[in-house]
CSV table of C-alpha atoms and ligand atoms in Angstrom, one decimal:
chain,number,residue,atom,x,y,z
A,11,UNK,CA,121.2,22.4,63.3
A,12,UNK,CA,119.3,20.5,60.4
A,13,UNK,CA,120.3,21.3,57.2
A,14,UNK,CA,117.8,20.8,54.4
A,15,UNK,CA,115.0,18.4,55.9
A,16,UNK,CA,113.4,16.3,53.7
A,17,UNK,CA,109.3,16.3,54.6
A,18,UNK,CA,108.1,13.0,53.1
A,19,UNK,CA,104.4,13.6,52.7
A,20,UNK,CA,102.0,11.1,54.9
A,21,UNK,CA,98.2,12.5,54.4
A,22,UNK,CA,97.3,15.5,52.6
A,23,UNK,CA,95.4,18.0,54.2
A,24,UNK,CA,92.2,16.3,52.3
A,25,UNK,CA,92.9,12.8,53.8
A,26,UNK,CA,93.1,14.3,57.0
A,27,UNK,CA,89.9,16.4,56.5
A,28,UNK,CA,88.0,12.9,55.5
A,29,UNK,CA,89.2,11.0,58.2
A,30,UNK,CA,88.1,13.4,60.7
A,31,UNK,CA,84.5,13.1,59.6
A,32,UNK,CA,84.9,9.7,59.5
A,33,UNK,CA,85.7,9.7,63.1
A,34,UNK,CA,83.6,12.3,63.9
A,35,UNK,CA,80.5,10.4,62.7
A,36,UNK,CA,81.9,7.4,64.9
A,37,UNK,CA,82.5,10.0,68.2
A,38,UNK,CA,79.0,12.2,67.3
A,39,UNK,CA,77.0,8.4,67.4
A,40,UNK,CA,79.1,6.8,70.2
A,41,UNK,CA,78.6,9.8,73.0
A,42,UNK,CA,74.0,10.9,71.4
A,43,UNK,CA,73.1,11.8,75.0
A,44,UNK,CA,75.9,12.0,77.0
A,45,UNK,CA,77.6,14.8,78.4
A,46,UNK,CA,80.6,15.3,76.3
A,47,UNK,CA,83.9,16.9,77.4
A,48,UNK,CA,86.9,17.4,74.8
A,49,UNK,CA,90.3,17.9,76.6
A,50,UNK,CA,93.1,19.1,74.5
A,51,UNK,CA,96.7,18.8,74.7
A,52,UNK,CA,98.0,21.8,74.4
A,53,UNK,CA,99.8,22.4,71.9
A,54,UNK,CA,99.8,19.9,69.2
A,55,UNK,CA,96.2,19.2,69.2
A,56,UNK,CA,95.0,22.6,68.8
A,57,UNK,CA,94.2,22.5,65.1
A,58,UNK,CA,93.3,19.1,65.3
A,59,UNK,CA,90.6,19.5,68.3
A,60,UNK,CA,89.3,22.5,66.1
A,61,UNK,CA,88.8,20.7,62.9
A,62,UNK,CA,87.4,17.8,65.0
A,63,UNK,CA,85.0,20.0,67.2
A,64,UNK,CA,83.3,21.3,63.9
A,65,UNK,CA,82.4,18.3,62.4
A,66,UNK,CA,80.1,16.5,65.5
A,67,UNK,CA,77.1,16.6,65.2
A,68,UNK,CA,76.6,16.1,68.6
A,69,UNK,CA,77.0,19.4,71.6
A,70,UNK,CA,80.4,19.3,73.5
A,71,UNK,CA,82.3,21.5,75.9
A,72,UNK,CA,86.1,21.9,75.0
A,73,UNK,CA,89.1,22.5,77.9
A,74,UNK,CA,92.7,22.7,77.3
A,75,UNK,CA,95.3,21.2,79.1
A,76,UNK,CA,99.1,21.8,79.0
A,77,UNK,CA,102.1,18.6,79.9
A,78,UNK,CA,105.1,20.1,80.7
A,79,UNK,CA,107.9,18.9,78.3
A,80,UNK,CA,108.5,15.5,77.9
A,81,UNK,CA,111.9,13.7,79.1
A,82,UNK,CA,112.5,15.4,82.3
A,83,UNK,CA,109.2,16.2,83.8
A,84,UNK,CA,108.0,12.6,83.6
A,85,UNK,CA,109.0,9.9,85.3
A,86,UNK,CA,108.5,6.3,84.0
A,87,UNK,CA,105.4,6.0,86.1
A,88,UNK,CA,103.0,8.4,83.9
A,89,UNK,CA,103.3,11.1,86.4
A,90,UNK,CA,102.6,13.8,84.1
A,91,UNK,CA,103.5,17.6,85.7
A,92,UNK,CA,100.4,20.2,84.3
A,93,UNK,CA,101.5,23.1,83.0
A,94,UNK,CA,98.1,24.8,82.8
A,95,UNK,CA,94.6,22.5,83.6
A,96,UNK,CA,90.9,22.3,83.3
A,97,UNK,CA,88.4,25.1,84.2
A,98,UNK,CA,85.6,22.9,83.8
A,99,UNK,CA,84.6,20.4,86.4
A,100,UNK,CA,84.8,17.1,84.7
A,101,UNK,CA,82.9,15.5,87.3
A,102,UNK,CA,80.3,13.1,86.0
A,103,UNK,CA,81.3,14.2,82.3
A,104,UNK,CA,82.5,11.9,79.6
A,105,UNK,CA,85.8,13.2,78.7
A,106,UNK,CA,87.5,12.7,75.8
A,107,UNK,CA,91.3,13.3,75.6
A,108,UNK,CA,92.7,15.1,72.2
A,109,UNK,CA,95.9,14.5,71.4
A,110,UNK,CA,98.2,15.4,68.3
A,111,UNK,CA,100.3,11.8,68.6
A,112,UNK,CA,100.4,9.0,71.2
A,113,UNK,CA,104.5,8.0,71.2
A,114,UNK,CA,105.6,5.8,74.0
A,115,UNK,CA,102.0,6.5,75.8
A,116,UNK,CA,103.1,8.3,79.0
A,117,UNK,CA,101.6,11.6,78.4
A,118,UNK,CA,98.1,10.0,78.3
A,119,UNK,CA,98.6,7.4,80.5
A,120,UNK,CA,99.8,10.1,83.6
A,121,UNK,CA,96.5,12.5,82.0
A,122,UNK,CA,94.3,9.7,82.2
A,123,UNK,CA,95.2,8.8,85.7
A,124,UNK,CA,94.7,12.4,86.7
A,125,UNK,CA,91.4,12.9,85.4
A,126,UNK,CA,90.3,9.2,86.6
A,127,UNK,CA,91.3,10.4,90.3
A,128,UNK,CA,87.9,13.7,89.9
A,129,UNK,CA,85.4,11.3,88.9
A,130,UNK,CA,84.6,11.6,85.3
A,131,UNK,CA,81.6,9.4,84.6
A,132,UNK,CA,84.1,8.2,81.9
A,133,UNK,CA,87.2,9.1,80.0
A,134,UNK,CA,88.8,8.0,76.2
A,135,UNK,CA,91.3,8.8,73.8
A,136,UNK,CA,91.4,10.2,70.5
A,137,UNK,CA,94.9,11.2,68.8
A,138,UNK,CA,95.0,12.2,65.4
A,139,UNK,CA,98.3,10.0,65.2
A,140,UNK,CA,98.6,6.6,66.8
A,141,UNK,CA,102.4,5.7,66.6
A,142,UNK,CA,103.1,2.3,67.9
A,143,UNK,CA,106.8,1.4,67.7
A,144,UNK,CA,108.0,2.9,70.9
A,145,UNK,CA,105.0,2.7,73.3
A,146,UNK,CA,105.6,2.0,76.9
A,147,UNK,CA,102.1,1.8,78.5
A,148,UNK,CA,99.1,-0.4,77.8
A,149,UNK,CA,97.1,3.1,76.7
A,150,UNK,CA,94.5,2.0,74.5
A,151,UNK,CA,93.7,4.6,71.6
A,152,UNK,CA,90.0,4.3,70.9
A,153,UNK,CA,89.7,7.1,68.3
A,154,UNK,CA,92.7,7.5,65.3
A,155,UNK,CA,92.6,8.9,62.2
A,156,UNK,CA,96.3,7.1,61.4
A,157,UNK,CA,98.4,4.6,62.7
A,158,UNK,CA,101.9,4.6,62.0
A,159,UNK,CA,104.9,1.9,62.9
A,160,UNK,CA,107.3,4.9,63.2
A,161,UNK,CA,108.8,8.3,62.0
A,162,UNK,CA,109.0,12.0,63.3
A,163,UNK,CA,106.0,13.2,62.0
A,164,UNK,CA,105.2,17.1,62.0
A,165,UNK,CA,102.5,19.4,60.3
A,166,UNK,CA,99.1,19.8,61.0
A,167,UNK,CA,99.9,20.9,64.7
A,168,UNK,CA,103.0,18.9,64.7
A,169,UNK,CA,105.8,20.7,65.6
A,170,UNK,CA,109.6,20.0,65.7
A,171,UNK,CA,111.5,22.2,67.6
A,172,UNK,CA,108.4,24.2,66.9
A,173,UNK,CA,108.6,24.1,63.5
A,174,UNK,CA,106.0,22.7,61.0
A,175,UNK,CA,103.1,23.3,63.3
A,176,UNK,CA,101.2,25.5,60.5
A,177,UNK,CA,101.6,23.0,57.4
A,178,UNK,CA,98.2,21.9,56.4
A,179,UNK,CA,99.3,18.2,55.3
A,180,UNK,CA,101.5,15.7,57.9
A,181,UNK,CA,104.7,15.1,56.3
A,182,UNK,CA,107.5,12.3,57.6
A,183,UNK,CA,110.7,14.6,59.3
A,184,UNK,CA,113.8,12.9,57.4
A,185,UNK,CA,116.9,14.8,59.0
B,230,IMP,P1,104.4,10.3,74.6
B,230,IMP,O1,104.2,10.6,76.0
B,230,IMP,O2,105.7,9.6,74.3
B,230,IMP,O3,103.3,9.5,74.0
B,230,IMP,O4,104.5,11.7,73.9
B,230,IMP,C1,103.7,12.2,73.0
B,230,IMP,C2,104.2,13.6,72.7
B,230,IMP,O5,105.5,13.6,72.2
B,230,IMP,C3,103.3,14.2,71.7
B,230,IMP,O6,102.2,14.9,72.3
B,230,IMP,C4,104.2,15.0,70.9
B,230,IMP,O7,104.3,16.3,71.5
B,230,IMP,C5,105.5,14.4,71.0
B,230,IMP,N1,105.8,13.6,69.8
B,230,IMP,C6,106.0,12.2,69.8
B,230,IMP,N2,106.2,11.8,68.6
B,230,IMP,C7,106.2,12.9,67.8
B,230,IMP,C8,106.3,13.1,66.3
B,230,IMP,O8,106.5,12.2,65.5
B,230,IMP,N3,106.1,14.4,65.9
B,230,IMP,C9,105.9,15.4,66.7
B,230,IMP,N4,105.8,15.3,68.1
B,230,IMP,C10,105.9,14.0,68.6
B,231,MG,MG1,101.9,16.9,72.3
């Protein structure tokens, strides 16, 4: 049981706004004609993937998937065990995975080889959080909004123990 958690503040809920229409712009010019597909994962990126969706300028379609928790489920190979997937058929679409944080990688590496296997005409990632210390994969994170050695972040979608998830700025977790 924590007692009294110190939240560290990282980005205010204005940073964050700014640096998702800075990546938006940057998504919106990098997909003009292409047939855009935003996959969520469930649950961390749900605000995220909502603030992100808003500020394209470009049309997309938007599916939600759900990894079972991390730890057990997964075994050092990026197998990744789905909870819940895709209605849409991402064949021939240009997916684009939305994730809260990438940590040691293995979530999106096992999502990534997933989708890869139906035929997407092609598939990236964009997490709001890119936290390098502990990754494990050679995952390449080609959207961000911040990049971060290491810390437990939560807010914004972030959750600890499912805690924090509603707090409109991301804060460092000192326990
Ligand atoms: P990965 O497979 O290790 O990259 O796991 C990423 C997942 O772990 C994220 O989707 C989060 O659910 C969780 N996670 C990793 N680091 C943090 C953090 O700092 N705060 C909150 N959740 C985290
Ligand atoms: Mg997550």
């Amino acid at each position: 049981m924590m007692t009294n958690p110190e939240l560290v503040p990282i980005l205010t809920k204005e940073e964050i706004q700014q640096k998702i229409v800075d990546i938006a712009g940057i998504i919106s010019r990098d997909y003009a004609g292409k047939e855009l597909l935003l996959i969520g994962i469930l649950k961390g990126a749900f605000i995220f993937l909502s603030d992100l969706v808003r500020h394209l300028s470009i049309p997309a379609q938007i599916d939600f998937v759900r990894a079972s928790s991390y730890g057990d489920t997964m075994s050092s190979s990026g197998t990744v065990t789905l909870a819940h997937t895709v209605q849409i058929d991402v064949r021939n679409k240009h997916i684009l995975l939305v994730e809260d944080i990438v940590d040691t990688g293995l979530t999106l590496s096992g999502l990534q080889k997933y989708f890869l296997s139906q035929g997407p005409a092609s598939i990236k990632i964009c997490a709001l959080i890119d936290k390098y210390e502990r990754r494990e994969t050679d995952i390449r994170v080609d959207y961000t909004c911040h990049t971060t050695h290491e810390g437990f972040l939560v807010g914004y979608g972030l959750d600890y123990a499912e805690n924090y998830r509603g707090l409109p700025g991301i804060y460092h977790l000192k326990i």
